[in-house]
Short mmCIF file of C-alpha atoms in Angstrom, two decimals:
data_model
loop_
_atom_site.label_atom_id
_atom_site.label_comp_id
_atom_site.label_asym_id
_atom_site.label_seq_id
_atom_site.Cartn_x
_atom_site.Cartn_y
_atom_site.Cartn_z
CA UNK I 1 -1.10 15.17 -33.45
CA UNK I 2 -3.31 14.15 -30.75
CA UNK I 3 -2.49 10.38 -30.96
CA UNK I 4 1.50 11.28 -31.14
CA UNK I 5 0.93 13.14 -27.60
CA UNK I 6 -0.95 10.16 -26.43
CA UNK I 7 1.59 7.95 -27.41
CA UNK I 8 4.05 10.61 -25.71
CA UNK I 9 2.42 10.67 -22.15
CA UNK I 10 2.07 7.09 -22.63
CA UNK I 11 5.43 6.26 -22.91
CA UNK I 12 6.26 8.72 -20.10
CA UNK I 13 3.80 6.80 -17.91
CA UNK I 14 5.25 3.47 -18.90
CA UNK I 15 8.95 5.26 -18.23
CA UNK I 16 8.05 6.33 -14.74
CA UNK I 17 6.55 3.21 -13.49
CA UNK I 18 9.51 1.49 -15.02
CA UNK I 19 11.91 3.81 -12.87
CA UNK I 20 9.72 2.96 -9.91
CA UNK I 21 9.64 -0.47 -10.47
CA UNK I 22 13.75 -0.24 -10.56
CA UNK I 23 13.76 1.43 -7.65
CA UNK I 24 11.86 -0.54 -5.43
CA UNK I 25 13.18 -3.32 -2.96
CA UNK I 26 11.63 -6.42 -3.14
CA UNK I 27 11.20 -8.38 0.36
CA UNK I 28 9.67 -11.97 -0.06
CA UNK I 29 7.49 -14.21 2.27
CA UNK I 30 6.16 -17.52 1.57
CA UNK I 31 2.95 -17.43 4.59
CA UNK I 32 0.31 -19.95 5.69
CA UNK I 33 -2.41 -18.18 5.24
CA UNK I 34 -4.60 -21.02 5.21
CA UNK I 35 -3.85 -24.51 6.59
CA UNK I 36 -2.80 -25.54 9.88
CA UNK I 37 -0.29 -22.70 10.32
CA UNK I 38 -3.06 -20.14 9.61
CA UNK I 39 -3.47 -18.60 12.52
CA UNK I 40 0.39 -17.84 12.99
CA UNK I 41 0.91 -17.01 9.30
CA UNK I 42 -1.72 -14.29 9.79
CA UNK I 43 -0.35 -12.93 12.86
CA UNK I 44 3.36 -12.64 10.42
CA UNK I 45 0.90 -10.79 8.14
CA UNK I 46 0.07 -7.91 10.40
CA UNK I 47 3.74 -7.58 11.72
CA UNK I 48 4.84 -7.16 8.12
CA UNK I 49 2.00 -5.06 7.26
CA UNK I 50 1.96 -2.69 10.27
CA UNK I 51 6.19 -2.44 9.42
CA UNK I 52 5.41 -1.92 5.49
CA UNK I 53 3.35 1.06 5.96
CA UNK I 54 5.10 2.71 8.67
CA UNK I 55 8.47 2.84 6.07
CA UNK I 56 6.85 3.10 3.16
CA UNK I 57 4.79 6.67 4.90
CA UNK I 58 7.80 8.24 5.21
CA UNK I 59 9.41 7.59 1.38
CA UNK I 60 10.60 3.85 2.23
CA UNK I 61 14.72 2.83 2.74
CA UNK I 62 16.90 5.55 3.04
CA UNK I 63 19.91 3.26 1.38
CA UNK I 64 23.63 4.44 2.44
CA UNK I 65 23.79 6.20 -0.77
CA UNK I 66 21.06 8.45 1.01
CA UNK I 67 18.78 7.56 -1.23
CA UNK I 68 15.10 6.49 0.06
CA UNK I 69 13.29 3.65 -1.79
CA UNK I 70 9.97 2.21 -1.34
CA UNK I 71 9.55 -1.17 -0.53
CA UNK I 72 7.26 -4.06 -2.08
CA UNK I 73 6.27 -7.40 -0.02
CA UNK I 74 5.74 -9.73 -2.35
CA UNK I 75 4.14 -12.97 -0.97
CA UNK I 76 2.23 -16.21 -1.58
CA UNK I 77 0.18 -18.49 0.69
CA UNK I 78 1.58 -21.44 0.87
CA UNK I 79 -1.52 -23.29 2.70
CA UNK I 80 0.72 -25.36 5.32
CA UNK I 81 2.27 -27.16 2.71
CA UNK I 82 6.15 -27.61 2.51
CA UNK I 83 6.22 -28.83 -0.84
CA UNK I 84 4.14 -25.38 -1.66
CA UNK I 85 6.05 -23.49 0.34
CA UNK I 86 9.52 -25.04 -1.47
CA UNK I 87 7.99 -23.92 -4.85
CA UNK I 88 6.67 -20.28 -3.80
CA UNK I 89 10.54 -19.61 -2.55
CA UNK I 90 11.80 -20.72 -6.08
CA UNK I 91 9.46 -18.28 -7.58
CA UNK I 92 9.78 -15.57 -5.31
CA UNK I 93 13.44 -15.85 -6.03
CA UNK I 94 13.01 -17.01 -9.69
CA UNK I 95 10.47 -15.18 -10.85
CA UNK I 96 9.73 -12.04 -8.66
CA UNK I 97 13.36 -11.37 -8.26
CA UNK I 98 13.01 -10.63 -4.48
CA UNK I 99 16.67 -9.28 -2.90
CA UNK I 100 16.03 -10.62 0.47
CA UNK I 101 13.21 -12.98 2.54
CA UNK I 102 11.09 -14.09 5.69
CA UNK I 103 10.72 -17.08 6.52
CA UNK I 104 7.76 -19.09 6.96
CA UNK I 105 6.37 -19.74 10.67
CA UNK I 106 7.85 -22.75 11.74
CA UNK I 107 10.92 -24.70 11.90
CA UNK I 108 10.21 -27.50 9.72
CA UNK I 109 9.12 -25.11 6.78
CA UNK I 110 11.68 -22.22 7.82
CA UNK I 111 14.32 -25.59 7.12
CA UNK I 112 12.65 -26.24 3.60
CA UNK I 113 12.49 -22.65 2.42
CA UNK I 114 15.92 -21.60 3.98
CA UNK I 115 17.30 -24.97 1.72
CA UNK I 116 16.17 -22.38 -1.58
CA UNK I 117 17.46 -19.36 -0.18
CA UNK I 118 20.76 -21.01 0.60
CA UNK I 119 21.41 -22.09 -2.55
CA UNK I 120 20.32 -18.66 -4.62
CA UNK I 121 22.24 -16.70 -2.12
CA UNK I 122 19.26 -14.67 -0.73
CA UNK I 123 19.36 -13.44 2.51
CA UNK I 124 16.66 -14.97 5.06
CA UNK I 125 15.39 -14.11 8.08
CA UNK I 126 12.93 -16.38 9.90
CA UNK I 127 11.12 -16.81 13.12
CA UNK I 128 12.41 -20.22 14.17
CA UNK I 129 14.47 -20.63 17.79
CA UNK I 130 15.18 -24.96 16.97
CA UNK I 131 18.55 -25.60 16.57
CA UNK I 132 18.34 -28.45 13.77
CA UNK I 133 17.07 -25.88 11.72
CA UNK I 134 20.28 -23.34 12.62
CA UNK I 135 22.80 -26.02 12.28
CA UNK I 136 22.79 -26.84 8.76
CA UNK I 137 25.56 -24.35 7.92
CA UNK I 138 23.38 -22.29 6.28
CA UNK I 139 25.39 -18.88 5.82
CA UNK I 140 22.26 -17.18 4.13
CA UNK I 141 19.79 -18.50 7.62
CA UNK I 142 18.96 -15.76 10.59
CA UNK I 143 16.57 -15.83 13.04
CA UNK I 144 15.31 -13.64 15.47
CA UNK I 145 14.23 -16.09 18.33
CA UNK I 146 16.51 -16.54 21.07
CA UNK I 147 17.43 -20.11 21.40
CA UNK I 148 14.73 -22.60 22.74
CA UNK I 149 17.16 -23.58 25.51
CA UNK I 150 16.71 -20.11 27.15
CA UNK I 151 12.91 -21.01 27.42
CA UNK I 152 13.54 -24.34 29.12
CA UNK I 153 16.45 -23.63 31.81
CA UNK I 154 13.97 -20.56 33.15
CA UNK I 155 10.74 -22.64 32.97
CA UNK I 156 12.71 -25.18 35.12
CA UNK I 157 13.65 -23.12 37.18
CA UNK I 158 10.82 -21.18 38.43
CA UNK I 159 9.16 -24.68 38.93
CA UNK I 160 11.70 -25.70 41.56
CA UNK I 161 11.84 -23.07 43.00
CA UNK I 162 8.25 -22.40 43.13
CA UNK I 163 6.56 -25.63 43.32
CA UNK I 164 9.62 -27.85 45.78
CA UNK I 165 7.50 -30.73 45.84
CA UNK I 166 7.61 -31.19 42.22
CA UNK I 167 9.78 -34.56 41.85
CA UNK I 168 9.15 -35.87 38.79
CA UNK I 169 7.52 -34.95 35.53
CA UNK I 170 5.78 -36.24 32.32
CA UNK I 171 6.70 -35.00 28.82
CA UNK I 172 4.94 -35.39 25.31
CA UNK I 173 5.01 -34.07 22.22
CA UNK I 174 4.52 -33.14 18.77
CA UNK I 175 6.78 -35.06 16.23
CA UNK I 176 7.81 -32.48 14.39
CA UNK I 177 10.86 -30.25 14.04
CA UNK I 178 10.35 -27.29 17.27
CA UNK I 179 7.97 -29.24 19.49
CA UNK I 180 10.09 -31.93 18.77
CA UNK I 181 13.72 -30.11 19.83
CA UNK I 182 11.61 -28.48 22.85
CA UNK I 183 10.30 -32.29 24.12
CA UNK I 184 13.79 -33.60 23.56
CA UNK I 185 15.60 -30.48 25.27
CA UNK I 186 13.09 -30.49 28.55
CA UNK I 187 14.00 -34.43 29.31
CA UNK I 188 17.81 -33.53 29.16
CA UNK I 189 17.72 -30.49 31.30
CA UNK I 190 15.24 -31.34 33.78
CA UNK I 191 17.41 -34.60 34.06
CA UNK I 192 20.04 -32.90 34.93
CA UNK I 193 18.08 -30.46 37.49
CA UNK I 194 17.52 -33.78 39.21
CA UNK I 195 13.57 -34.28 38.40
CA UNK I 196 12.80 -38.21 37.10
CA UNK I 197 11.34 -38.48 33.19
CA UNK I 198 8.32 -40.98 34.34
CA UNK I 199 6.88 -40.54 30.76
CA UNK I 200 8.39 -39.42 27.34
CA UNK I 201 6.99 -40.09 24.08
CA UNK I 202 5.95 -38.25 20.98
CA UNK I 203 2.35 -37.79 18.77
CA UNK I 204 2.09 -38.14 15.09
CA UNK I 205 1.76 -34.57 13.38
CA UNK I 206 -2.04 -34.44 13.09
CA UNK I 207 -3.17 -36.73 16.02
CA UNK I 208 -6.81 -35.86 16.87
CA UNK I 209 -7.51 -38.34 19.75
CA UNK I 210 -4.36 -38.49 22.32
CA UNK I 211 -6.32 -40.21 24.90
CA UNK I 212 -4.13 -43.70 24.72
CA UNK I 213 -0.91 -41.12 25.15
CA UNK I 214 -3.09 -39.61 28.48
CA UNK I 215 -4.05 -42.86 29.85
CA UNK I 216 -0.67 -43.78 30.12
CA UNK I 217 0.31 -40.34 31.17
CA UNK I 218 -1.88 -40.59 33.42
CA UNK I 219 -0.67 -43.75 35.06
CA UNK I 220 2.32 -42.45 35.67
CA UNK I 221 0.93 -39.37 38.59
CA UNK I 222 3.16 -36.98 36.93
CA UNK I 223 3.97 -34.24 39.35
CA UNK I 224 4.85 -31.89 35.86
CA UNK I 225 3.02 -32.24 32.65
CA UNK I 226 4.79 -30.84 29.75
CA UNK I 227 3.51 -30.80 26.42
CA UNK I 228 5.05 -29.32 23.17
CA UNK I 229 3.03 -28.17 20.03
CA UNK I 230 0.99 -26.15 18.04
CA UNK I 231 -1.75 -24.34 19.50
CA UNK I 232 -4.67 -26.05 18.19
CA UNK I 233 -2.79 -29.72 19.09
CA UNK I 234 -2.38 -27.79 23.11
CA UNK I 235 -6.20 -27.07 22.94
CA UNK I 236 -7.22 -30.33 21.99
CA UNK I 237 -4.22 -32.13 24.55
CA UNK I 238 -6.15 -29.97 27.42
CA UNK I 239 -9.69 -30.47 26.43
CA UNK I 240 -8.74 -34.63 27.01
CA UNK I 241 -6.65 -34.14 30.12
CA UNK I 242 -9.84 -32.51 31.28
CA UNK I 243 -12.54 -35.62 30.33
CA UNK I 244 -9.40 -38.55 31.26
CA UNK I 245 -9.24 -36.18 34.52
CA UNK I 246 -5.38 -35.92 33.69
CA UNK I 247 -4.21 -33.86 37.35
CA UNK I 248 -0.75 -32.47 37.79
CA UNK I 249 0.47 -29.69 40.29
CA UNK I 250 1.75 -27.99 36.81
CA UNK I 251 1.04 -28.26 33.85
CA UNK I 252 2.67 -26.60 30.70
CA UNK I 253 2.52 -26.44 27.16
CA UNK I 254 4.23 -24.74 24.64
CA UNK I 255 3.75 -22.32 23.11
CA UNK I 256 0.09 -22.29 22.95
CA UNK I 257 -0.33 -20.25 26.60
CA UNK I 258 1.20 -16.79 24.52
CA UNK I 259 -1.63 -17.18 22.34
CA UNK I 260 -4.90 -15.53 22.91
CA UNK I 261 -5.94 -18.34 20.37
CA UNK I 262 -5.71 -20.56 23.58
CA UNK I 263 -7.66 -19.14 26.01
CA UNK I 264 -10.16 -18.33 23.30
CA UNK I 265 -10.28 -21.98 22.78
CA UNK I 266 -10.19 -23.04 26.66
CA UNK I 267 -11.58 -20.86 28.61
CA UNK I 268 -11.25 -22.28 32.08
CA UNK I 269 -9.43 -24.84 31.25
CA UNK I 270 -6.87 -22.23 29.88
CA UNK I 271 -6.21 -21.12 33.87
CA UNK I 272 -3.20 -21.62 35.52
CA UNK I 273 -1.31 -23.22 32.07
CA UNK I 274 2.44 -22.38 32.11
CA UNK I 275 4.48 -21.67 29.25
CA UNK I 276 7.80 -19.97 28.34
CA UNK I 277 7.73 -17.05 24.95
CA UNK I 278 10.52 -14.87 23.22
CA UNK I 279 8.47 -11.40 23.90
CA UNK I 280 5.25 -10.01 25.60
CA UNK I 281 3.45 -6.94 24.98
CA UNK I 282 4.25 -5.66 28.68
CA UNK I 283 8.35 -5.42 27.70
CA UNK I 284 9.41 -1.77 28.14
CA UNK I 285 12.07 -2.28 25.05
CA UNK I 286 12.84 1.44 24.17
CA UNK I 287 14.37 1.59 20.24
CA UNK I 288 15.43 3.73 16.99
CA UNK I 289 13.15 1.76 14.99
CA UNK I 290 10.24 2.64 13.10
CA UNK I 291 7.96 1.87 16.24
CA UNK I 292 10.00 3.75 18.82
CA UNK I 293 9.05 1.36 21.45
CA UNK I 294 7.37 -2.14 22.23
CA UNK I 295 4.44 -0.06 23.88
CA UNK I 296 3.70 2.14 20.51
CA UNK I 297 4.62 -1.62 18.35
CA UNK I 298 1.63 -3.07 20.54
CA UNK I 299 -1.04 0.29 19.70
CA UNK I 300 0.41 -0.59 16.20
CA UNK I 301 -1.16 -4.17 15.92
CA UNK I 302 -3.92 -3.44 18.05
CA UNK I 303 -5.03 -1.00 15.63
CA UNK I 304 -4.22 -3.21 12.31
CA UNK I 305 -6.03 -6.26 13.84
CA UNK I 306 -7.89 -5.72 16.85
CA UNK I 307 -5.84 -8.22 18.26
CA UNK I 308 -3.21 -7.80 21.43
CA UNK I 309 0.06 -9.07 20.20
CA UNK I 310 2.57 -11.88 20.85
CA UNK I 311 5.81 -13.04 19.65
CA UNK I 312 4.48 -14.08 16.68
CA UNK I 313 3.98 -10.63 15.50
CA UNK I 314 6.67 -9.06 17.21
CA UNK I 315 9.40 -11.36 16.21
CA UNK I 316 7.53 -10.91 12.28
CA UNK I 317 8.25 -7.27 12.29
CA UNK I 318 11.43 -7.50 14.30
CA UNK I 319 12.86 -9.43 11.09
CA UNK I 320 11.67 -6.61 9.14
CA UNK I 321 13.49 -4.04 11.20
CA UNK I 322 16.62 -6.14 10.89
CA UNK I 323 16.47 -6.32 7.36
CA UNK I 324 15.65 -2.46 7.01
CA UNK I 325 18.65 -2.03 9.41
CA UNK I 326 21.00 -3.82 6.94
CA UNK I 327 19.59 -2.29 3.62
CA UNK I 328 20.26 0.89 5.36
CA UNK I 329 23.84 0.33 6.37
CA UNK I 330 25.09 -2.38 3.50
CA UNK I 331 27.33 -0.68 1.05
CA UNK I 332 24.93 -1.90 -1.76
CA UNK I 333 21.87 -4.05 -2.46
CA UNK I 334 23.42 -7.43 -3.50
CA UNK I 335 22.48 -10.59 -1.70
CA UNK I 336 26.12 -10.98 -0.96
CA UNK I 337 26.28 -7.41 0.86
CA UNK I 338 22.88 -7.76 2.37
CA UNK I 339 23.89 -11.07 4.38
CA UNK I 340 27.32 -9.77 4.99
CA UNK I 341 25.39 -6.34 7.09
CA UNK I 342 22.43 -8.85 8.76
CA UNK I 343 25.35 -10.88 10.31
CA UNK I 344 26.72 -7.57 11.59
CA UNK I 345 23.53 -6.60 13.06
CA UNK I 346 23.51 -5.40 16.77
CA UNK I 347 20.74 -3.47 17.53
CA UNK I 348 18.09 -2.68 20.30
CA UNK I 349 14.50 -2.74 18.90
CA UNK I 350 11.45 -3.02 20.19
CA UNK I 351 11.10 -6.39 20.65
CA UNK I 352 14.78 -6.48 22.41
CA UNK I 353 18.29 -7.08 21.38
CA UNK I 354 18.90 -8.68 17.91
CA UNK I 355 22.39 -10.09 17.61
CA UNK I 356 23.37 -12.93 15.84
CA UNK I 357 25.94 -15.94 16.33
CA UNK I 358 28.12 -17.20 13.74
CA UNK I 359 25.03 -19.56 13.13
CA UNK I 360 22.59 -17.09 12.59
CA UNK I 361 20.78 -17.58 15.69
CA UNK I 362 19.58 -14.06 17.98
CA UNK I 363 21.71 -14.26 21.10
CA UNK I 364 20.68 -15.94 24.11
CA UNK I 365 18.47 -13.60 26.80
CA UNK I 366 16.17 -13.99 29.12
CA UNK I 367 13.06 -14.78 28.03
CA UNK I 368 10.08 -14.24 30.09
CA UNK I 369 7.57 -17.34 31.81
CA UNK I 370 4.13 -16.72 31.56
CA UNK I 371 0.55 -18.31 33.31
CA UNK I 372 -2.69 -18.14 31.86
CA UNK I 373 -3.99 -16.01 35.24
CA UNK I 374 -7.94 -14.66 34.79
CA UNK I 375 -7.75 -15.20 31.14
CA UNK I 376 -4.91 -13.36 30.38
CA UNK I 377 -1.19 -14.44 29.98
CA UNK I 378 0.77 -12.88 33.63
CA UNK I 379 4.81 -12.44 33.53
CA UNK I 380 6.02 -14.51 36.11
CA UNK I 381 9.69 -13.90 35.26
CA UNK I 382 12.38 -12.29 34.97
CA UNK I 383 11.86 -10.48 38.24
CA UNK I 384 11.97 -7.26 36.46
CA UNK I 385 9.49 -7.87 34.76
CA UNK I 386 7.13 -9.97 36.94
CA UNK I 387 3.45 -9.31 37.35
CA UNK I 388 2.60 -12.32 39.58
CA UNK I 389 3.34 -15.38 41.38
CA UNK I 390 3.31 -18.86 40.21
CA UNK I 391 -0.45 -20.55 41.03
CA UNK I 392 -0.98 -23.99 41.11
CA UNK I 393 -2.54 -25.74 38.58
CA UNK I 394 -5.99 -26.96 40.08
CA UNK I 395 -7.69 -30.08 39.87
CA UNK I 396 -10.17 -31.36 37.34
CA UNK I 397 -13.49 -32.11 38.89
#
């Protein structure tokens, strides 16, 4: 008798989890958890995380139907490898059965990832701004980045009209797919706003001495020094302007400068760095989200991670929020009806306005410019926003 009720609350057990397993919504996300990308995948991390559990403490989804489920991320690291990252999408897709994804940091592996979802279907939302990523005719592809060109156009502009005297200006970067766009896009537009390219030329991904690429920068007494990357290729780029006495009256990189990873890594040399980012912690972005606000978003992270955020995180959780949005209002859980309601999207959240083009890009805003003033990353625009003045860059003694 006793084993028959065993076997009884067993099977009851088994039924329930079953039922909860059913129920649940599965959200994928291949991450770099280790690897090059590390830093950044991590930072996606906490702006899942602090997202998961604020939905998941109130019951999870509440789906059209009215119904709430709880939601699982499911994800792998992928170690800042795209072939890795390729296979981890097939599984989570294959294997997990995940009804929607993120996207990897990055546009190169948000391209090889968003290649699987495409062709299973599955709704993806990444944190990539590059337009050779977007224009693939992808109709499964969003992103919540405003496009890069945003960042440029205000980044030249607050130079001229700033720094007058600023004639000319010098531009390398990373070959690879973002820093790549962002070199190529700078040389066209500040063409066009009249400034002369004096030096343009890219680095091999994984270039650990760039001091033949700074001599001949160097050569060339660059009014503007632009350089495009990830942040520990912007560390290293600054630590050998500094000991080749590279001197410009500006100097920016991006996108290292909305990193505290950067001045960590800099200190001094950190000061006076310009740079261009999709969100900052100081944004007054009031929402119907599961944060509120960007101020209570911030407390969020700070308390997860001990860290301050940047668009890293933000932009994470904001894809999070978008897909919530669209579980919430799609009249069912397919992929097919899950794309359909994150190309309707048109909200406010925390970390601004989400609304997509017809090639799944977030709509062009402005975007704020930032300098690395007394350690810490200062708004310099939009005026609304400001809290400083452009500073020249310095010399180094």
């Amino acid at each position: 008798m006793k084993s028959i009720l065993a076997a009884l609350i067993l099977g009851a057990l088994m039924a329930l989890q079953w039922s909860h397993a059913q129920n649940t919504i599965k959200i994928g996300a291949p991450l770099a958890l280790t690897g090059g990308l590390a830093d950044e995948g991590k930072k996606q991390q906490v702006g899942y995380q602090v997202w998961l559990e604020k939905v998941n403490a109130v019951g999870g989804i509440a789906t059209k139907g009215g119904e709430k489920r709880p939601v699982e991320l499911v994800y792998y690291d992928y170690q800042t490898d795209a072939k890795r990252a390729q296979q981890l999408a097939e599984r989570l897709i294959t294997v997990d059965k995940v009804q929607v994804m993120a996207a990897p940091f990055g546009s190169g592996h948000t391209k090889v990832v968003a290649s699987v979802a495409e062709r299973y279907g599955i709704p993806i939302v990444a944190v990539a701004s590059s337009e050779p990523v977007h224009n693939q005719g992808y109709k499964t592809l969003f992103g919540t980045l405003a496009p890069s060109i945003g960042l440029i156009d205000a980044l030249i502009k607050q130079i001229q009209e700033k720094q007058p005297d600023i004639k000319n200006i010098a531009i390398l970067g990373r070959d690879d797919v973002f820093p790549k766009v962002m070199a190529s896009m700078m040389a066209k537009q500040a063409e066009q706003a009249g400034l002369e390219i004096v030096y343009n030329e890219l680095y091999p991904v994984g270039t650990l001495d760039h001091s033949s690429a700074l001599t001949q920068l160097k050569a060339t007494n660059a009014d503007w020094v632009y350089v495009t990357g990830y942040t520990k290729d912007l560390i290293l780029v600054r630590k050998q302007m500094a000991d080749l006495r590279v001197n410009a009256a500006a100097v920016t990189m991006i996108t290292g400068p909305a990193y505290k990873e950067f001045v960590d890594g800099l200190g001094a040399l950190a000061e006076n760095v310009t740079s261009a980012t999709w969100w900052h912690p100081s944004q007054t972005y009031q929402s119907k989200d599961v944060f509120g606000s960007t101020q209570a978003f911030a407390e969020a992270v700070e308390a997860k991670s001990g860290q301050e955020p940047d668009y890293v995180h933000a932009s994470s959780a904001a894809a999070m929020i978008v897909i919530q949005n669209a579980i919430e209002s799609s009249i069912s859980l397919t992929p097919e009806a899950l794309r359909q309601a994150i190309a309707a999207t048109d909200i406010t959240t925390f970390y601004g306005p989400v609304k997509f083009r017809s090639d799944g890009m977030n709509e062009n805003r402005r975007l704020p410019i930032i300098q690395i003033q007394a350690g810490k990353p200062v708004i310099l625009d939009p005026a609304e926003m400001a809290q400083g003045s452009l500073l020249p860059i310095g010399t180094l003694d």
